[in-house]
């Protein structure tokens, strides 16, 4: 797939999400002048990070992980010398849920197919899930239901799966916001990220 085709498929996703009037989050977005957050980074990335849903800073700027959780993610990427521009970063849900609440099943169902299309465009070799919603969605998508476990035991583990375009690895990580209120968790997050180091 050429860069041009990837770019136009991504723009199509952007346009569709922008006009996603049947989303329960559409009204909240437009009333608050928020932007959808489609994703950011290299469209040929080997590693794709998938978070949950945009927070306030993200919905204001249209960029994923640019607030406090983003600072932690940047720190984690730096710790394994992985430049942010070399990876692709996105979320399952592309619009901000009210008051930073967790995304609900209806929202995941509406926005999930856009993430599925992004995976087919980028064709990452590794998907790093950030938080339990992302872990659940991605592991189920790649037929890893039998390996599903609470994130407290799954974090830091890598699972082999099969994508439509070939083998893929799923790296399960805690959500970076875990370290916002509890900096003592940062070493655990950094250690988990090391599973990405040699890929
Ligand atoms: N939390 C997420 O899950 N995604 C973002 O983009 C920001 C915070």
PDB file of C-alpha atoms and ligand atoms in Angstrom:
ATOM      1  CA  UNK A   1       0.000   0.000   0.000  1.00  0.00           C
ATOM      2  CA  UNK A   2       1.519   3.347  -0.972  1.00  0.00           C
ATOM      3  CA  UNK A   3       1.849   6.342   1.327  1.00  0.00           C
ATOM      4  CA  UNK A   4      -0.815   8.107  -0.761  1.00  0.00           C
ATOM      5  CA  UNK A   5      -3.341   5.342  -0.316  1.00  0.00           C
ATOM      6  CA  UNK A   6      -2.638   5.103   3.422  1.00  0.00           C
ATOM      7  CA  UNK A   7      -3.068   8.853   3.743  1.00  0.00           C
ATOM      8  CA  UNK A   8      -6.350   8.921   1.884  1.00  0.00           C
ATOM      9  CA  UNK A   9      -7.767   5.943   3.840  1.00  0.00           C
ATOM     10  CA  UNK A  10      -6.853   7.721   7.090  1.00  0.00           C
ATOM     11  CA  UNK A  11      -8.469  10.956   5.902  1.00  0.00           C
ATOM     12  CA  UNK A  12     -11.616   9.006   5.089  1.00  0.00           C
ATOM     13  CA  UNK A  13     -11.686   7.683   8.657  1.00  0.00           C
ATOM     14  CA  UNK A  14     -11.210  11.236   9.910  1.00  0.00           C
ATOM     15  CA  UNK A  15     -14.123  12.518   7.778  1.00  0.00           C
ATOM     16  CA  UNK A  16     -16.419   9.698   8.831  1.00  0.00           C
ATOM     17  CA  UNK A  17     -15.691  10.181  12.540  1.00  0.00           C
ATOM     18  CA  UNK A  18     -16.118  13.942  12.178  1.00  0.00           C
ATOM     19  CA  UNK A  19     -19.656  13.304  10.883  1.00  0.00           C
ATOM     20  CA  UNK A  20     -20.510  10.426  13.187  1.00  0.00           C
ATOM     21  CA  UNK A  21     -23.905  11.802  14.210  1.00  0.00           C
ATOM     22  CA  UNK A  22     -25.133   8.454  15.546  1.00  0.00           C
ATOM     23  CA  UNK A  23     -22.401   8.449  18.190  1.00  0.00           C
ATOM     24  CA  UNK A  24     -23.643   9.220  21.724  1.00  0.00           C
ATOM     25  CA  UNK A  25     -20.556  11.467  22.027  1.00  0.00           C
ATOM     26  CA  UNK A  26     -21.199  13.549  18.887  1.00  0.00           C
ATOM     27  CA  UNK A  27     -23.400  16.173  20.570  1.00  0.00           C
ATOM     28  CA  UNK A  28     -21.023  16.537  23.515  1.00  0.00           C
ATOM     29  CA  UNK A  29     -18.102  17.045  21.099  1.00  0.00           C
ATOM     30  CA  UNK A  30     -19.791  19.662  18.938  1.00  0.00           C
ATOM     31  CA  UNK A  31     -21.343  21.572  21.861  1.00  0.00           C
ATOM     32  CA  UNK A  32     -17.916  21.893  23.455  1.00  0.00           C
ATOM     33  CA  UNK A  33     -15.968  22.592  20.277  1.00  0.00           C
ATOM     34  CA  UNK A  34     -13.947  19.472  20.862  1.00  0.00           C
ATOM     35  CA  UNK A  35     -12.190  17.595  18.074  1.00  0.00           C
ATOM     36  CA  UNK A  36     -12.221  13.875  17.375  1.00  0.00           C
ATOM     37  CA  UNK A  37      -8.849  12.281  18.043  1.00  0.00           C
ATOM     38  CA  UNK A  38      -8.060   9.898  15.211  1.00  0.00           C
ATOM     39  CA  UNK A  39      -4.428   9.071  15.870  1.00  0.00           C
ATOM     40  CA  UNK A  40      -0.933  10.333  15.304  1.00  0.00           C
ATOM     41  CA  UNK A  41       2.431   9.039  14.176  1.00  0.00           C
ATOM     42  CA  UNK A  42       4.007   6.966  11.473  1.00  0.00           C
ATOM     43  CA  UNK A  43       1.570   5.271   9.117  1.00  0.00           C
ATOM     44  CA  UNK A  44       4.196   2.593   8.529  1.00  0.00           C
ATOM     45  CA  UNK A  45       4.881   2.056  12.224  1.00  0.00           C
ATOM     46  CA  UNK A  46       5.941  -1.368  13.421  1.00  0.00           C
ATOM     47  CA  UNK A  47       4.418  -0.622  16.815  1.00  0.00           C
ATOM     48  CA  UNK A  48       0.936   0.775  17.386  1.00  0.00           C
ATOM     49  CA  UNK A  49      -0.178   1.969  20.823  1.00  0.00           C
ATOM     50  CA  UNK A  50      -3.884   1.779  21.581  1.00  0.00           C
ATOM     51  CA  UNK A  51      -5.345   3.711  24.507  1.00  0.00           C
ATOM     52  CA  UNK A  52      -8.948   4.063  25.661  1.00  0.00           C
ATOM     53  CA  UNK A  53     -10.419   7.420  24.719  1.00  0.00           C
ATOM     54  CA  UNK A  54      -9.283  11.041  24.519  1.00  0.00           C
ATOM     55  CA  UNK A  55      -9.200  13.197  27.627  1.00  0.00           C
ATOM     56  CA  UNK A  56      -9.851  16.936  27.748  1.00  0.00           C
ATOM     57  CA  UNK A  57      -6.473  18.091  26.371  1.00  0.00           C
ATOM     58  CA  UNK A  58      -6.684  15.571  23.579  1.00  0.00           C
ATOM     59  CA  UNK A  59     -10.226  16.598  22.589  1.00  0.00           C
ATOM     60  CA  UNK A  60      -9.171  20.247  22.583  1.00  0.00           C
ATOM     61  CA  UNK A  61      -6.153  19.670  20.333  1.00  0.00           C
ATOM     62  CA  UNK A  62      -7.191  16.591  18.326  1.00  0.00           C
ATOM     63  CA  UNK A  63      -3.954  14.853  19.390  1.00  0.00           C
ATOM     64  CA  UNK A  64      -3.780  11.578  21.346  1.00  0.00           C
ATOM     65  CA  UNK A  65      -1.898  11.436  24.626  1.00  0.00           C
ATOM     66  CA  UNK A  66      -0.900  15.090  24.781  1.00  0.00           C
ATOM     67  CA  UNK A  67      -1.994  15.732  28.404  1.00  0.00           C
ATOM     68  CA  UNK A  68      -0.751  14.275  31.664  1.00  0.00           C
ATOM     69  CA  UNK A  69      -1.055  10.644  30.532  1.00  0.00           C
ATOM     70  CA  UNK A  70       0.842  11.668  27.389  1.00  0.00           C
ATOM     71  CA  UNK A  71       3.722  13.028  29.469  1.00  0.00           C
ATOM     72  CA  UNK A  72       4.035   9.668  31.169  1.00  0.00           C
ATOM     73  CA  UNK A  73       3.812   7.853  27.831  1.00  0.00           C
ATOM     74  CA  UNK A  74       6.572  10.108  26.450  1.00  0.00           C
ATOM     75  CA  UNK A  75       8.712   9.319  29.475  1.00  0.00           C
ATOM     76  CA  UNK A  76       8.138   5.605  28.938  1.00  0.00           C
ATOM     77  CA  UNK A  77       9.030   5.797  25.240  1.00  0.00           C
ATOM     78  CA  UNK A  78      12.172   7.756  26.069  1.00  0.00           C
ATOM     79  CA  UNK A  79      13.159   5.121  28.624  1.00  0.00           C
ATOM     80  CA  UNK A  80      13.448   2.526  25.829  1.00  0.00           C
ATOM     81  CA  UNK A  81      14.784   5.105  23.318  1.00  0.00           C
ATOM     82  CA  UNK A  82      11.772   4.691  21.058  1.00  0.00           C
ATOM     83  CA  UNK A  83      11.036   7.983  19.265  1.00  0.00           C
ATOM     84  CA  UNK A  84       7.336   8.903  19.476  1.00  0.00           C
ATOM     85  CA  UNK A  85       7.271   9.751  15.762  1.00  0.00           C
ATOM     86  CA  UNK A  86       8.306   6.175  14.890  1.00  0.00           C
ATOM     87  CA  UNK A  87       5.176   4.635  16.409  1.00  0.00           C
ATOM     88  CA  UNK A  88       1.469   5.183  15.796  1.00  0.00           C
ATOM     89  CA  UNK A  89      -0.667   6.208  18.758  1.00  0.00           C
ATOM     90  CA  UNK A  90      -4.443   6.011  18.842  1.00  0.00           C
ATOM     91  CA  UNK A  91      -7.418   5.050  21.008  1.00  0.00           C
ATOM     92  CA  UNK A  92     -10.401   2.722  20.680  1.00  0.00           C
ATOM     93  CA  UNK A  93     -12.912   5.538  21.167  1.00  0.00           C
ATOM     94  CA  UNK A  94     -12.159   8.634  19.083  1.00  0.00           C
ATOM     95  CA  UNK A  95     -14.286  11.165  21.002  1.00  0.00           C
ATOM     96  CA  UNK A  96     -13.997  12.263  24.595  1.00  0.00           C
ATOM     97  CA  UNK A  97     -16.486  10.636  26.982  1.00  0.00           C
ATOM     98  CA  UNK A  98     -18.075  13.122  29.396  1.00  0.00           C
ATOM     99  CA  UNK A  99     -15.990  13.926  32.478  1.00  0.00           C
ATOM    100  CA  UNK A 100     -13.311  11.406  31.590  1.00  0.00           C
ATOM    101  CA  UNK A 101     -15.577   8.489  32.431  1.00  0.00           C
ATOM    102  CA  UNK A 102     -14.656   5.064  31.084  1.00  0.00           C
ATOM    103  CA  UNK A 103     -15.895   4.304  27.565  1.00  0.00           C
ATOM    104  CA  UNK A 104     -19.086   2.217  27.581  1.00  0.00           C
ATOM    105  CA  UNK A 105     -19.823  -0.867  25.432  1.00  0.00           C
ATOM    106  CA  UNK A 106     -21.995   1.088  22.980  1.00  0.00           C
ATOM    107  CA  UNK A 107     -19.174   3.564  22.337  1.00  0.00           C
ATOM    108  CA  UNK A 108     -16.622   0.795  21.915  1.00  0.00           C
ATOM    109  CA  UNK A 109     -18.953  -0.869  19.404  1.00  0.00           C
ATOM    110  CA  UNK A 110     -19.390   2.331  17.383  1.00  0.00           C
ATOM    111  CA  UNK A 111     -15.730   3.378  17.306  1.00  0.00           C
ATOM    112  CA  UNK A 112     -14.033  -0.036  17.316  1.00  0.00           C
ATOM    113  CA  UNK A 113     -14.431  -0.567  13.534  1.00  0.00           C
ATOM    114  CA  UNK A 114     -12.420   2.624  12.889  1.00  0.00           C
ATOM    115  CA  UNK A 115      -9.567   1.204  14.948  1.00  0.00           C
ATOM    116  CA  UNK A 116      -9.893  -2.070  13.024  1.00  0.00           C
ATOM    117  CA  UNK A 117      -9.489  -0.144   9.770  1.00  0.00           C
ATOM    118  CA  UNK A 118      -6.458   1.728  11.131  1.00  0.00           C
ATOM    119  CA  UNK A 119      -4.832  -1.593  11.989  1.00  0.00           C
ATOM    120  CA  UNK A 120      -5.413  -2.790   8.402  1.00  0.00           C
ATOM    121  CA  UNK A 121      -3.865   0.417   7.022  1.00  0.00           C
ATOM    122  CA  UNK A 122      -0.792   0.489   9.261  1.00  0.00           C
ATOM    123  CA  UNK A 123      -0.326  -3.279   9.559  1.00  0.00           C
ATOM    124  CA  UNK A 124       1.716  -3.094  12.774  1.00  0.00           C
ATOM    125  CA  UNK A 125       3.858  -6.036  13.871  1.00  0.00           C
ATOM    126  CA  UNK A 126       3.088  -5.221  17.498  1.00  0.00           C
ATOM    127  CA  UNK A 127       0.043  -3.666  19.123  1.00  0.00           C
ATOM    128  CA  UNK A 128       0.762  -2.325  22.599  1.00  0.00           C
ATOM    129  CA  UNK A 129      -2.474  -2.025  24.536  1.00  0.00           C
ATOM    130  CA  UNK A 130      -2.718   0.708  27.167  1.00  0.00           C
ATOM    131  CA  UNK A 131      -5.162  -0.180  29.931  1.00  0.00           C
ATOM    132  CA  UNK A 132      -7.745  -2.894  30.355  1.00  0.00           C
ATOM    133  CA  UNK A 133     -10.317  -1.652  27.829  1.00  0.00           C
ATOM    134  CA  UNK A 134      -7.735  -1.718  25.086  1.00  0.00           C
ATOM    135  CA  UNK A 135      -6.387  -5.083  26.256  1.00  0.00           C
ATOM    136  CA  UNK A 136      -9.925  -6.538  26.196  1.00  0.00           C
ATOM    137  CA  UNK A 137     -10.796  -5.150  22.787  1.00  0.00           C
ATOM    138  CA  UNK A 138      -7.559  -6.145  21.065  1.00  0.00           C
ATOM    139  CA  UNK A 139      -7.229  -9.580  22.649  1.00  0.00           C
ATOM    140  CA  UNK A 140     -10.806 -10.457  21.709  1.00  0.00           C
ATOM    141  CA  UNK A 141     -10.289  -9.084  18.205  1.00  0.00           C
ATOM    142  CA  UNK A 142      -7.279 -11.355  17.716  1.00  0.00           C
ATOM    143  CA  UNK A 143      -8.964 -14.486  19.145  1.00  0.00           C
ATOM    144  CA  UNK A 144      -6.996 -14.435  22.370  1.00  0.00           C
ATOM    145  CA  UNK A 145     -10.098 -14.810  24.592  1.00  0.00           C
ATOM    146  CA  UNK A 146      -8.670 -17.903  26.244  1.00  0.00           C
ATOM    147  CA  UNK A 147      -5.579 -15.907  27.321  1.00  0.00           C
ATOM    148  CA  UNK A 148      -7.605 -13.031  28.808  1.00  0.00           C
ATOM    149  CA  UNK A 149      -6.754 -12.356  32.423  1.00  0.00           C
ATOM    150  CA  UNK A 150      -6.972  -9.364  34.761  1.00  0.00           C
ATOM    151  CA  UNK A 151      -4.544  -6.636  33.712  1.00  0.00           C
ATOM    152  CA  UNK A 152      -2.806  -7.043  37.082  1.00  0.00           C
ATOM    153  CA  UNK A 153      -1.454 -10.374  35.847  1.00  0.00           C
ATOM    154  CA  UNK A 154      -1.386  -9.716  32.072  1.00  0.00           C
ATOM    155  CA  UNK A 155       0.680  -6.506  32.141  1.00  0.00           C
ATOM    156  CA  UNK A 156       4.177  -6.865  30.743  1.00  0.00           C
ATOM    157  CA  UNK A 157       3.259  -9.965  28.742  1.00  0.00           C
ATOM    158  CA  UNK A 158       3.411 -10.449  24.989  1.00  0.00           C
ATOM    159  CA  UNK A 159       0.946 -12.670  23.125  1.00  0.00           C
ATOM    160  CA  UNK A 160       1.307 -14.108  19.624  1.00  0.00           C
ATOM    161  CA  UNK A 161      -1.646 -13.784  17.298  1.00  0.00           C
ATOM    162  CA  UNK A 162      -2.534 -13.706  13.626  1.00  0.00           C
ATOM    163  CA  UNK A 163      -3.613 -10.598  11.755  1.00  0.00           C
ATOM    164  CA  UNK A 164      -5.139 -10.638   8.262  1.00  0.00           C
ATOM    165  CA  UNK A 165      -1.720  -9.610   6.909  1.00  0.00           C
ATOM    166  CA  UNK A 166       0.490 -11.962   8.941  1.00  0.00           C
ATOM    167  CA  UNK A 167       1.739 -12.629  12.472  1.00  0.00           C
ATOM    168  CA  UNK A 168       1.245  -9.980  15.130  1.00  0.00           C
ATOM    169  CA  UNK A 169       2.268  -9.637  18.771  1.00  0.00           C
ATOM    170  CA  UNK A 170       0.042  -8.099  21.407  1.00  0.00           C
ATOM    171  CA  UNK A 171       1.933  -6.402  24.243  1.00  0.00           C
ATOM    172  CA  UNK A 172      -0.234  -5.748  27.288  1.00  0.00           C
ATOM    173  CA  UNK A 173       0.649  -2.599  29.218  1.00  0.00           C
ATOM    174  CA  UNK A 174      -0.913  -0.678  32.071  1.00  0.00           C
ATOM    175  CA  UNK A 175      -2.514   2.629  31.127  1.00  0.00           C
ATOM    176  CA  UNK A 176       0.044   5.436  31.692  1.00  0.00           C
ATOM    177  CA  UNK A 177      -2.450   7.309  33.904  1.00  0.00           C
ATOM    178  CA  UNK A 178      -1.724   4.664  36.564  1.00  0.00           C
ATOM    179  CA  UNK A 179       1.484   6.613  37.245  1.00  0.00           C
ATOM    180  CA  UNK A 180      -0.115  10.082  37.321  1.00  0.00           C
ATOM    181  CA  UNK A 181      -1.334   9.811  40.886  1.00  0.00           C
ATOM    182  CA  UNK A 182       1.096   7.173  41.949  1.00  0.00           C
ATOM    183  CA  UNK A 183       4.619   7.890  40.692  1.00  0.00           C
ATOM    184  CA  UNK A 184       5.879   4.830  42.554  1.00  0.00           C
ATOM    185  CA  UNK A 185       4.255   2.725  39.800  1.00  0.00           C
ATOM    186  CA  UNK A 186       6.466   4.257  37.129  1.00  0.00           C
ATOM    187  CA  UNK A 187       9.287   1.677  37.448  1.00  0.00           C
ATOM    188  CA  UNK A 188       6.755  -1.126  36.836  1.00  0.00           C
ATOM    189  CA  UNK A 189       5.494   0.651  33.713  1.00  0.00           C
ATOM    190  CA  UNK A 190       9.052   1.166  32.495  1.00  0.00           C
ATOM    191  CA  UNK A 191       9.939  -2.457  33.088  1.00  0.00           C
ATOM    192  CA  UNK A 192       6.821  -3.587  31.172  1.00  0.00           C
ATOM    193  CA  UNK A 193       7.762  -1.383  28.234  1.00  0.00           C
ATOM    194  CA  UNK A 194      11.044  -3.221  27.882  1.00  0.00           C
ATOM    195  CA  UNK A 195       9.169  -6.080  26.166  1.00  0.00           C
ATOM    196  CA  UNK A 196       9.033  -3.755  23.136  1.00  0.00           C
ATOM    197  CA  UNK A 197      12.756  -3.110  23.163  1.00  0.00           C
ATOM    198  CA  UNK A 198      14.042  -5.904  20.968  1.00  0.00           C
ATOM    199  CA  UNK A 199      11.329  -5.870  18.321  1.00  0.00           C
TER     200      UNK A 199
HETATM  201  N1  LIG B   1      -6.023   8.507  27.835  1.00  0.00           N
HETATM  202  C1  LIG B   1      -6.241   7.718  26.750  1.00  0.00           C
HETATM  203  O1  LIG B   1      -6.618   6.561  26.867  1.00  0.00           O
HETATM  204  N2  LIG B   1      -6.028   8.256  25.553  1.00  0.00           N
HETATM  205  C2  LIG B   1      -5.590   9.503  25.363  1.00  0.00           C
HETATM  206  O2  LIG B   1      -5.414   9.899  24.206  1.00  0.00           O
HETATM  207  C3  LIG B   1      -5.366  10.282  26.512  1.00  0.00           C
HETATM  208  C4  LIG B   1      -5.589   9.774  27.729  1.00  0.00           C
END
